[in-house]
Coordinates of C-alpha atoms in Angstrom, one line a residue:
M22 CA 0.1 0.1 0.1
A23 CA 2.9 2.5 0.9
M24 CA 4.7 1.5 -2.3
V25 CA 1.3 2.2 -4.5
T26 CA 0.5 5.5 -2.4
V27 CA 4.3 7.0 -3.2
S28 CA 4.0 5.8 -6.9
V29 CA 0.6 7.3 -7.5
T30 CA 1.4 10.6 -5.7
N31 CA 5.0 10.6 -7.6
Q32 CA 3.1 10.8 -11.0
W33 CA 0.1 13.1 -10.0
L34 CA 2.0 15.6 -8.4
T35 CA 4.9 15.4 -11.0
Q36 CA 2.5 16.1 -13.8
R37 CA 0.6 19.0 -11.8
F38 CA 3.9 20.4 -10.6
T39 CA 5.2 20.3 -14.1
E40 CA 2.2 21.8 -15.7
S41 CA 2.1 24.5 -13.4
T42 CA 5.8 25.1 -13.9
K43 CA 5.5 25.2 -17.7
S44 CA 2.4 27.7 -17.3
R45 CA 4.4 30.1 -15.4
A46 CA 6.7 29.7 -18.1
E47 CA 4.7 30.4 -21.0
L48 CA 3.6 33.2 -19.1
R49 CA 6.7 34.8 -18.3
L50 CA 7.6 34.6 -22.0
V51 CA 4.7 36.6 -23.2
L52 CA 5.5 39.1 -20.8
Y53 CA 9.4 39.1 -22.2
A54 CA 7.9 38.9 -25.8
G55 CA 5.9 42.3 -25.1
N56 CA 8.8 44.2 -23.3
L57 CA 11.1 43.5 -26.2
L58 CA 8.6 44.6 -28.7
S59 CA 7.1 47.3 -26.8
E60 CA 10.9 48.5 -26.3
L61 CA 11.4 48.6 -30.3
Q62 CA 7.9 50.2 -31.3
R63 CA 9.2 52.9 -28.9
N64 CA 12.5 53.4 -30.7
S65 CA 11.2 53.0 -34.4
I66 CA 9.3 56.4 -34.6
V67 CA 12.9 58.2 -33.2
P68 CA 14.7 58.1 -36.6
Q69 CA 11.7 59.6 -38.3
I70 CA 11.3 62.2 -35.8
L71 CA 15.0 63.2 -35.9
A72 CA 15.1 63.1 -39.6
R73 CA 12.5 66.1 -40.1
D74 CA 14.7 68.2 -37.4
P75 CA 15.7 71.5 -38.7
T76 CA 18.6 72.3 -36.8
L77 CA 20.2 69.0 -37.9
I78 CA 19.2 69.5 -41.2
G79 CA 20.8 72.6 -41.1
A80 CA 24.0 71.7 -39.4
L81 CA 24.5 68.6 -42.2
N82 CA 24.2 71.8 -44.9
S83 CA 26.4 74.1 -43.2
N84 CA 29.1 71.7 -41.8
D85 CA 28.6 73.1 -38.5
F86 CA 28.2 70.4 -35.8
S87 CA 29.3 72.4 -32.8
T88 CA 25.9 71.8 -30.9
S89 CA 24.7 68.7 -32.7
T90 CA 26.4 66.4 -30.1
Q91 CA 24.6 68.3 -27.6
R92 CA 21.6 68.3 -29.2
L93 CA 21.6 64.2 -29.5
I94 CA 22.6 64.3 -25.9
S95 CA 19.4 65.9 -24.7
F96 CA 17.0 63.7 -27.2
V97 CA 18.5 60.1 -25.7
E98 CA 17.5 61.3 -22.0
E99 CA 13.8 61.9 -23.5
I100 CA 13.6 58.8 -25.6
G101 CA 15.7 55.9 -23.4
A102 CA 17.6 55.0 -26.7
A103 CA 21.4 53.7 -26.0
S104 CA 23.1 56.2 -28.3
L105 CA 22.3 58.4 -31.3
M106 CA 24.7 59.1 -34.1
L107 CA 24.2 61.1 -36.9
L108 CA 26.3 60.7 -40.4
D109 CA 27.2 62.7 -43.2
R110 CA 26.5 62.0 -46.7
E111 CA 30.1 59.8 -46.5
G112 CA 29.1 58.0 -43.7
R113 CA 31.4 59.8 -41.1
V114 CA 30.3 60.5 -37.5
V115 CA 29.8 64.2 -37.0
A116 CA 27.7 63.9 -33.9
A117 CA 26.9 61.3 -31.3
T118 CA 25.7 61.1 -27.8
D119 CA 29.3 58.6 -27.2
R120 CA 31.9 61.3 -28.3
S121 CA 34.3 58.3 -28.8
R122 CA 32.7 57.3 -32.1
L123 CA 32.9 61.2 -33.7
G124 CA 34.9 61.3 -36.7
S125 CA 34.8 57.5 -37.0
A126 CA 33.9 56.3 -40.6
H127 CA 30.6 53.7 -41.1
R128 CA 30.1 53.9 -44.7
A129 CA 30.0 49.9 -45.1
E130 CA 27.8 49.3 -42.4
P131 CA 24.2 48.0 -43.3
F132 CA 23.0 50.8 -41.1
F133 CA 24.3 53.1 -43.2
V134 CA 23.8 51.6 -47.0
E135 CA 20.7 50.4 -46.1
A136 CA 19.2 53.8 -44.9
L137 CA 20.6 55.3 -48.2
R138 CA 18.9 53.1 -50.4
A139 CA 15.6 52.9 -48.4
N140 CA 12.7 55.6 -48.0
S141 CA 11.6 54.5 -44.8
T142 CA 13.0 53.4 -41.5
V143 CA 15.6 50.7 -41.5
F144 CA 16.0 48.2 -38.9
S145 CA 19.3 46.5 -38.6
V146 CA 21.4 43.7 -36.6
I147 CA 25.0 43.5 -36.3
Q148 CA 27.1 41.4 -34.5
R149 CA 30.0 42.8 -32.9
D150 CA 33.8 41.8 -32.8
T151 CA 32.9 40.7 -28.8
G152 CA 29.9 38.3 -30.0
A153 CA 27.1 40.6 -28.7
Y154 CA 24.9 42.2 -31.2
S155 CA 23.9 45.5 -31.7
F156 CA 20.0 46.8 -32.8
S157 CA 19.5 50.3 -34.9
Y158 CA 17.0 52.0 -36.6
S159 CA 18.4 54.3 -39.0
R160 CA 16.7 56.9 -41.6
R161 CA 18.5 59.0 -44.1
I162 CA 18.4 62.9 -43.7
E163 CA 16.9 64.9 -47.1
S164 CA 17.4 68.3 -47.8
G165 CA 15.0 69.3 -50.5
S166 CA 15.9 66.6 -53.1
Q167 CA 19.6 65.9 -51.6
V168 CA 20.4 63.3 -49.2
S169 CA 22.2 65.5 -46.6
G170 CA 23.1 62.2 -44.2
V171 CA 21.5 59.4 -41.7
I172 CA 20.5 59.1 -38.3
V173 CA 21.2 56.2 -36.3
V174 CA 19.4 54.8 -33.3
E175 CA 20.7 51.9 -31.1
V176 CA 18.2 50.2 -29.4
D177 CA 19.2 49.1 -25.8
L178 CA 17.9 45.2 -26.0
A179 CA 20.9 43.8 -24.1
K180 CA 19.2 44.8 -20.8
F181 CA 16.8 42.7 -21.0
E182 CA 19.3 39.6 -21.2
N183 CA 20.0 41.0 -17.8
Q184 CA 16.9 41.0 -16.5
W185 CA 15.8 37.4 -17.5
A186 CA 19.1 35.9 -16.2
G187 CA 17.6 36.7 -12.8
I188 CA 14.4 35.2 -13.6
S189 CA 14.5 32.4 -16.1
D190 CA 17.1 29.0 -16.2
A191 CA 17.8 30.1 -19.7
V192 CA 16.3 32.5 -22.1
H193 CA 17.1 33.3 -25.9
V194 CA 15.9 34.9 -28.8
S195 CA 16.5 34.1 -32.9
D196 CA 15.8 35.9 -36.1
S197 CA 14.1 34.5 -39.2
T198 CA 16.7 32.3 -39.8
G199 CA 17.0 30.6 -36.4
T200 CA 20.7 32.6 -35.4
I201 CA 19.9 33.3 -31.8
I202 CA 20.7 37.4 -31.3
L203 CA 19.8 37.8 -27.6
S204 CA 20.7 35.0 -24.7
T205 CA 21.2 34.6 -21.3
E206 CA 24.1 32.2 -22.4
P207 CA 26.7 34.4 -23.8
R208 CA 28.1 31.2 -25.6
W209 CA 24.8 30.6 -27.9
R210 CA 24.8 34.4 -29.6
G211 CA 25.3 33.6 -33.3
L212 CA 24.5 29.9 -33.0
N213 CA 21.2 28.2 -34.0
E214 CA 19.5 26.5 -31.3
A215 CA 20.4 22.7 -31.9
Q216 CA 24.3 24.1 -32.2
A217 CA 23.3 25.9 -28.9
L218 CA 22.7 23.1 -26.7
A219 CA 25.0 20.8 -28.1
R220 CA 27.7 23.1 -26.5
E221 CA 28.1 21.2 -23.1
T222 CA 31.3 19.8 -21.5
P223 CA 31.3 16.1 -22.1
Q224 CA 29.8 13.7 -19.2
S225 CA 31.7 10.7 -17.6
A226 CA 29.6 7.5 -16.9
I227 CA 28.7 8.5 -13.2
D228 CA 27.3 11.8 -14.7
R229 CA 25.2 10.1 -16.8
A230 CA 23.6 7.6 -14.0
I231 CA 23.6 10.5 -11.5
R232 CA 21.2 12.6 -14.2
A233 CA 19.4 9.3 -14.8
T234 CA 18.6 8.8 -11.1
A235 CA 17.7 12.4 -10.7
D236 CA 15.2 12.3 -13.7
W237 CA 13.1 9.7 -12.1
T238 CA 10.5 12.3 -10.9
A239 CA 10.2 14.4 -14.0
L240 CA 8.3 13.6 -16.9
P241 CA 9.9 13.0 -20.4
A242 CA 12.7 16.1 -20.9
D243 CA 12.4 18.6 -23.6
A244 CA 16.0 19.3 -24.0
Y245 CA 19.3 18.5 -21.6
L246 CA 21.0 22.1 -20.7
Q247 CA 24.7 21.6 -18.7
G248 CA 23.4 18.0 -17.9
Q249 CA 20.1 18.9 -16.6
A250 CA 16.6 18.1 -17.9
V251 CA 14.8 20.9 -18.9
M252 CA 11.4 22.0 -20.4
R253 CA 10.9 24.1 -23.3
S254 CA 8.9 26.9 -24.0
E255 CA 8.6 29.2 -26.8
G256 CA 6.8 32.1 -28.1
R257 CA 6.6 34.3 -31.2
I258 CA 7.7 38.0 -31.2
Q259 CA 5.4 40.4 -33.8
F260 CA 8.7 41.4 -35.3
Q261 CA 10.3 40.4 -38.2
G262 CA 9.5 36.1 -37.9
W263 CA 11.6 36.7 -34.4
R264 CA 11.1 33.7 -31.7
I265 CA 11.4 33.4 -28.2
V266 CA 12.2 30.0 -26.4
S267 CA 13.1 29.6 -22.6
Y268 CA 14.4 26.6 -20.8
T269 CA 13.3 25.7 -17.1
T270 CA 14.6 23.1 -15.2
Y271 CA 12.8 20.2 -13.4
A272 CA 14.4 21.3 -10.2
S273 CA 11.7 23.3 -8.6
V274 CA 9.6 20.4 -9.4
R275 CA 11.4 17.7 -8.0
E276 CA 12.1 19.7 -4.7
R277 CA 8.5 20.0 -4.4
V278 CA 7.3 16.6 -5.5
N279 CA 10.6 15.1 -3.1
G280 CA 9.3 17.2 -0.3
V281 CA 5.8 15.6 -0.4
L282 CA 7.1 11.8 -0.9
A283 CA 9.5 12.6 1.9
L284 CA 6.4 13.2 4.3
E285 CA 4.7 10.4 2.9
I286 CA 7.3 8.0 3.6
M287 CA 7.8 9.4 6.6
G288 CA 4.6 9.1 7.7
F289 CA 4.6 5.1 6.7
A290 CA 8.0 4.8 8.3
I291 CA 6.1 6.5 11.8
L292 CA 3.3 4.0 11.1
L293 CA 5.0 0.6 10.7
A294 CA 7.3 1.8 14.0
I295 CA 4.4 2.2 15.8
V296 CA 2.5 -1.3 14.5
F297 CA 6.2 -3.1 15.3
Y298 CA 5.5 -1.7 18.8
F299 CA 2.6 -2.9 19.3
L300 CA 2.7 -6.2 18.5
S301 CA 5.9 -6.4 20.6
R302 CA 4.1 -5.6 23.3
K303 CA 3.0 -8.7 25.5
S304 CA -0.6 -9.7 26.2
A305 CA -0.3 -9.9 30.0
L306 CA 1.3 -6.7 30.1
R307 CA -2.1 -5.3 28.0
V308 CA -4.8 -7.0 29.9
A309 CA -2.9 -5.6 33.2
L310 CA -3.0 -2.0 31.8
F311 CA -6.4 -2.4 30.5
Q312 CA -8.2 -3.6 33.8
R313 CA -5.6 -0.9 35.4
E314 CA -7.7 1.8 33.7
S315 CA -10.9 -0.2 33.8
A316 CA -10.4 0.0 37.6
E317 CA -10.0 3.8 37.6
L318 CA -12.5 4.7 35.2
R319 CA -14.9 3.2 37.2
A320 CA -13.6 4.8 40.6
L321 CA -13.7 8.0 38.4
N322 CA -17.4 7.7 36.9
A323 CA -18.5 6.6 40.7
R324 CA -16.9 9.7 41.8
L325 CA -18.8 11.8 38.5
Q326 CA -21.7 10.4 39.5
R327 CA -21.5 11.4 43.4
E328 CA -20.4 14.8 42.6
I329 CA -23.4 15.2 39.9
A330 CA -25.8 14.1 42.3
E331 CA -24.6 16.4 44.9
R332 CA -24.5 19.3 42.3
E333 CA -28.0 18.7 41.5
R334 CA -29.3 18.3 45.2
V335 CA -27.1 21.7 45.5
E336 CA -29.2 23.7 42.5
K337 CA -32.3 22.4 43.8
T338 CA -31.7 24.2 47.2
L339 CA -30.5 26.9 45.6
E340 CA -33.4 27.1 43.2
V341 CA -35.8 26.8 46.5
A342 CA -33.9 29.4 48.2
E343 CA -34.0 31.7 45.6
Q344 CA -38.4 31.3 45.3
T345 CA -38.3 31.5 49.1
L346 CA -35.9 34.5 49.1
A347 CA -37.9 36.4 46.7
Q348 CA -41.3 35.6 48.1
S349 CA -39.9 37.0 51.5
S350 CA -39.0 40.2 49.5
K351 CA -42.8 40.7 48.0
L352 CA -43.8 40.1 51.5
A353 CA -41.1 42.6 53.0
A354 CA -42.4 45.0 50.6
L355 CA -46.1 44.3 51.5
G356 CA -45.2 45.2 54.9
E357 CA -44.2 48.4 54.1
M358 CA -47.3 49.1 51.9
S359 CA -49.6 47.7 55.2
A360 CA -49.7 51.3 56.6
A361 CA -50.5 53.0 53.2
V362 CA -53.2 50.3 52.4
S363 CA -54.9 50.5 55.9
H364 CA -54.9 54.6 55.4
E365 CA -56.9 54.0 52.1
L366 CA -59.3 50.9 53.7
N367 CA -59.8 53.5 56.5
Q368 CA -61.3 56.5 54.0
P369 CA -63.7 54.1 52.6
L370 CA -65.4 52.4 55.9
A371 CA -65.3 55.8 57.6
A372 CA -67.3 56.9 54.4
M373 CA -69.4 53.8 54.5
K374 CA -70.0 54.4 58.2
T375 CA -71.2 57.9 57.3
Y376 CA -73.5 56.7 54.4
L377 CA -75.0 54.0 56.2
A378 CA -76.1 56.7 59.0
G379 CA -77.7 58.9 56.5
A380 CA -79.6 56.0 54.8
R381 CA -81.3 54.9 57.9
L382 CA -81.9 58.7 58.6
L383 CA -83.7 58.8 54.9
L384 CA -85.3 55.5 55.6
R385 CA -87.1 57.2 58.8
R386 CA -88.1 59.8 57.0
N387 CA -89.7 57.9 54.3
R388 CA -87.2 58.8 51.6
P389 CA -86.3 55.6 50.2
E390 CA -85.0 56.5 46.3
E391 CA -82.4 58.6 48.0
A392 CA -81.6 56.2 50.6
L393 CA -81.0 53.7 47.6
A394 CA -78.7 56.2 46.1
S395 CA -76.3 56.2 49.3
F396 CA -76.1 52.4 49.3
G397 CA -75.3 52.8 45.9
R398 CA -72.1 54.4 47.0
I399 CA -71.7 52.3 49.6
D400 CA -71.5 49.3 47.4
G401 CA -68.8 51.7 44.9
L402 CA -66.7 52.0 48.0
I403 CA -67.1 48.0 48.5
E404 CA -65.9 47.6 45.2
R405 CA -62.9 49.8 45.4
M406 CA -61.4 48.0 49.0
G407 CA -62.0 44.7 46.8
A408 CA -60.0 46.1 44.5
I409 CA -57.0 47.0 46.6
T410 CA -57.3 43.9 48.5
R411 CA -57.6 41.8 45.4
Q412 CA -54.3 43.1 44.0
L413 CA -52.5 42.8 47.5
K414 CA -53.4 39.2 47.5
S415 CA -52.3 38.6 43.8
Y416 CA -48.7 40.5 44.3
A417 CA -48.4 38.1 47.2
R418 CA -48.9 34.8 45.6
K419 CA -46.2 32.5 44.2
G420 CA -45.3 32.9 40.7
S421 CA -45.9 30.5 37.8
D422 CA -43.1 28.2 36.2
T423 CA -45.3 28.2 32.8
F424 CA -44.4 31.7 31.2
V425 CA -47.6 32.8 28.8
P426 CA -48.4 36.3 27.0
V427 CA -48.6 39.4 29.5
N428 CA -49.9 42.4 28.8
M429 CA -46.9 44.9 29.8
G430 CA -49.9 47.7 29.5
D431 CA -52.4 45.9 32.1
A432 CA -49.1 44.5 34.3
L433 CA -48.1 48.3 34.5
A434 CA -51.3 49.4 35.5
S435 CA -52.1 46.8 38.3
S436 CA -48.4 47.9 39.4
L437 CA -49.3 51.5 39.8
S438 CA -52.7 50.1 41.4
I439 CA -51.1 48.5 44.0
M440 CA -48.2 51.4 44.7
E441 CA -51.2 53.8 44.4
P442 CA -51.7 54.6 48.2
Q443 CA -47.9 55.6 48.5
L444 CA -47.6 57.4 45.6
R445 CA -50.7 59.7 46.6
Q446 CA -49.3 59.8 50.3
R447 CA -46.2 61.0 49.1
Q448 CA -48.0 63.3 46.3
V449 CA -45.3 61.9 43.4
R450 CA -46.2 63.1 39.8
I451 CA -46.0 60.3 37.7
A452 CA -45.6 60.9 33.7
R453 CA -46.5 57.8 31.8
V454 CA -45.3 57.4 27.9
L455 CA -47.1 54.0 27.0
P456 CA -47.8 52.8 23.1
N457 CA -51.2 53.1 21.5
E458 CA -51.2 49.3 20.9
P459 CA -51.0 47.1 23.7
V460 CA -47.4 45.2 24.1
F461 CA -46.8 41.5 25.0
V462 CA -44.0 39.8 26.6
M463 CA -43.6 36.2 27.4
G464 CA -43.4 35.3 30.9
D465 CA -45.1 35.2 34.4
R466 CA -47.3 38.4 34.8
V467 CA -46.7 38.3 39.1
R468 CA -43.2 38.1 38.5
V469 CA -43.0 40.8 36.2
E470 CA -45.2 42.8 38.0
Q471 CA -42.8 42.0 41.0
V472 CA -39.9 43.9 38.9
M473 CA -42.1 46.8 38.3
I474 CA -42.6 47.4 42.0
N475 CA -39.3 47.1 42.9
L476 CA -38.4 49.9 40.4
L477 CA -41.2 52.2 41.3
R478 CA -40.5 51.5 44.9
N479 CA -36.9 52.6 44.5
A480 CA -37.7 55.5 42.3
L481 CA -40.2 56.4 44.9
D482 CA -37.0 56.2 47.9
A483 CA -34.8 58.0 45.9
T484 CA -37.3 61.4 45.9
K485 CA -37.9 61.4 49.2
S486 CA -35.0 64.3 49.6
V487 CA -36.3 66.2 46.4
K488 CA -39.0 69.3 46.5
D489 CA -40.9 68.1 43.6
P490 CA -40.4 64.3 43.1
E491 CA -41.1 63.1 39.8
I492 CA -41.2 59.9 38.3
E493 CA -41.4 59.2 34.4
I494 CA -42.5 55.9 32.8
I495 CA -41.6 54.8 29.5
L496 CA -43.4 51.6 27.9
A497 CA -41.7 51.1 24.1
A498 CA -41.9 48.4 21.4
G499 CA -39.5 47.4 18.8
D500 CA -37.1 44.4 18.5
T501 CA -37.4 44.4 22.4
V502 CA -39.7 45.6 25.0
T503 CA -38.2 48.2 26.9
F504 CA -39.9 49.4 30.1
T505 CA -37.9 52.9 31.5
V506 CA -38.1 54.4 34.9
R507 CA -36.4 57.4 35.6
D508 CA -36.8 59.6 38.7
N509 CA -35.4 63.0 39.7
G510 CA -33.5 61.7 42.6
P511 CA -29.6 62.5 43.6
G512 CA -28.5 58.8 41.1
I513 CA -26.6 56.4 41.7
E514 CA -23.3 56.7 43.7
D515 CA -21.9 53.0 42.4
L516 CA -23.2 51.6 39.5
D517 CA -20.8 48.2 39.4
A518 CA -22.4 46.9 43.0
L519 CA -25.8 48.1 42.5
F520 CA -27.1 44.6 41.4
E521 CA -25.2 42.8 44.1
P522 CA -27.0 41.1 46.9
F523 CA -27.0 42.9 50.3
Y524 CA -25.6 46.3 48.7
T525 CA -28.2 49.1 50.0
T526 CA -27.6 52.9 50.3
K527 CA -31.1 53.5 52.2
Q528 CA -31.0 53.7 55.8
P529 CA -30.4 50.8 58.1
G530 CA -34.1 49.2 58.5
D531 CA -35.5 50.4 55.0
G532 CA -34.2 47.7 53.2
V533 CA -31.8 44.5 52.7
G534 CA -30.4 45.6 49.4
L535 CA -31.8 42.1 47.4
G536 CA -34.7 43.9 45.9
L537 CA -32.8 45.0 42.7
A538 CA -30.5 41.4 42.8
I539 CA -33.7 39.8 42.7
S540 CA -35.7 41.8 40.3
S541 CA -32.3 41.3 37.9
G542 CA -32.5 37.4 38.5
I543 CA -36.3 37.4 37.4
V544 CA -35.5 39.5 34.3
N545 CA -32.2 36.8 33.4
D546 CA -34.9 34.3 33.8
H547 CA -37.4 35.9 31.3
G548 CA -34.4 36.2 28.7
G549 CA -33.8 39.8 28.9
R550 CA -31.8 42.1 30.9
L551 CA -31.8 45.0 33.6
T552 CA -29.8 47.9 33.5
A553 CA -29.1 51.0 35.6
R554 CA -27.4 54.1 34.8
N555 CA -27.5 58.0 35.8
S556 CA -29.0 60.6 33.3
Q557 CA -27.7 63.5 32.2
Q558 CA -30.7 66.0 33.8
G559 CA -30.3 64.2 36.8
G560 CA -31.3 61.3 38.8
A561 CA -31.6 57.4 37.7
V562 CA -32.9 55.4 35.2
F563 CA -33.7 51.8 35.0
E564 CA -34.5 49.9 32.0
M565 CA -35.9 46.4 31.6
R566 CA -35.4 44.8 28.0
L567 CA -37.4 41.5 27.5
P568 CA -38.3 39.8 24.1
V569 CA -41.5 40.4 22.2
A570 CA -44.1 37.3 22.7
P571 CA -44.2 35.8 19.0
D572 CA -47.7 36.6 17.4
D573 CA -49.3 33.1 17.3
R574 CA -49.0 33.2 21.2
I575 CA -50.5 36.2 21.5
E576 CA -53.5 35.0 19.2
A577 CA -53.8 32.1 21.1
A578 CA -54.0 33.8 24.3
E579 CA -56.6 36.3 23.2

């Protein structure tokens, strides 16, 4: 299995990496050809422009070339050509950007002879004594109907050889005859491709064996360059039938493939070593190890079961304690309300006594209709007393575990009804901002009212030292339902510890600091959040955010 895996991986990765390498080489060739053609085209227009330069024409007619060289130098800096030369009709250099060429004769050079014969710009390729090639555009300069001289623009294509040498392994450009005129290998200039590839040192038998072994991860080579297998990529240059060829070695392909194969072989070796290791172990040791681990696992399992049972028992106890604490907080609040409630009940009782005495007197005077009106007033007072006691009994009972749609407007009205005696006794101004449509949340109405009453009580206590106490209540619905209570009291000193149990700013005997902690827990149980902040206008702001009840649940509840 390992041998098959390595063999398949080698073939697949070799082909894939070879194709990607060849694609990159072909893409580079297109770029090289484009740069070369751009350089040639950019310089081809220069002779046509300079042949019409009146200054150069005047210098050839007057034989005054004192400023011609400087003028050519100014042109070459703008054009970017290798050099510029101005030749008279005899082929003598009369002006040049390279001052060492002044006075030299080029009467027999192709760029001079062919320029005199042609009516257009002539491109010439001349091999120098060093083996390198020079490339030039030339054009005759005419004054009237007479030939005055020739302008020669040398194109610097040798710079591309230096650029290519740093990127590709080997690149050469050949003309229409197949002769290499540009190459990153200087030895190849002037040869054709077959002659250039044949120029390598003779190989010994050891070198040939090493080459055959090194090529085992590569596809069949296109050619061999300096004893190395290479892939050949060829492209066309849209200029006089030129062609560009690059040779890329398989070294990068072999390195990448061999790296993956080395990892595979290492993995198989590690796997084999692990298999041998486990096979060499005695079965008795394995059985003893398994037994010991089984015993430890059983003990750990029993301990975990005990811990889980203990945790569940503690969680149940904690839940009961939290419910008891919440109920105790409500009963404590009821105790504080009892004085105001008794005052509210005493007033209708006194009025009922007065109405009863008046009704008795009216009956004695045989005025039953007026007596019935008194009884009607007594019935209204009794209904009012019943409403007060019903609100207290509803608030005192424990909440349900099942969440149902709760109308926040009704819950607020019920909470204000419970707090009404205290609010009237303190003469607090209540400002309410409520939506036009009913707002529903999923929850337990008793617990929601408990949070509202706690927030109203805190706001009421916070305004004790204020001359004109005011409480603003806002109920808004959007993505969530927001219930806001703002007072104009002194604000909150320590916001960080506000919701911690037993934290209070009230005087001893006025509270134990559990109201906000319990309220925060109730809101969290409903999937909401209770926050507090100080208002910029003064006072504290409490916000209770609860999720909106789904429409289908609201319709079912209705």
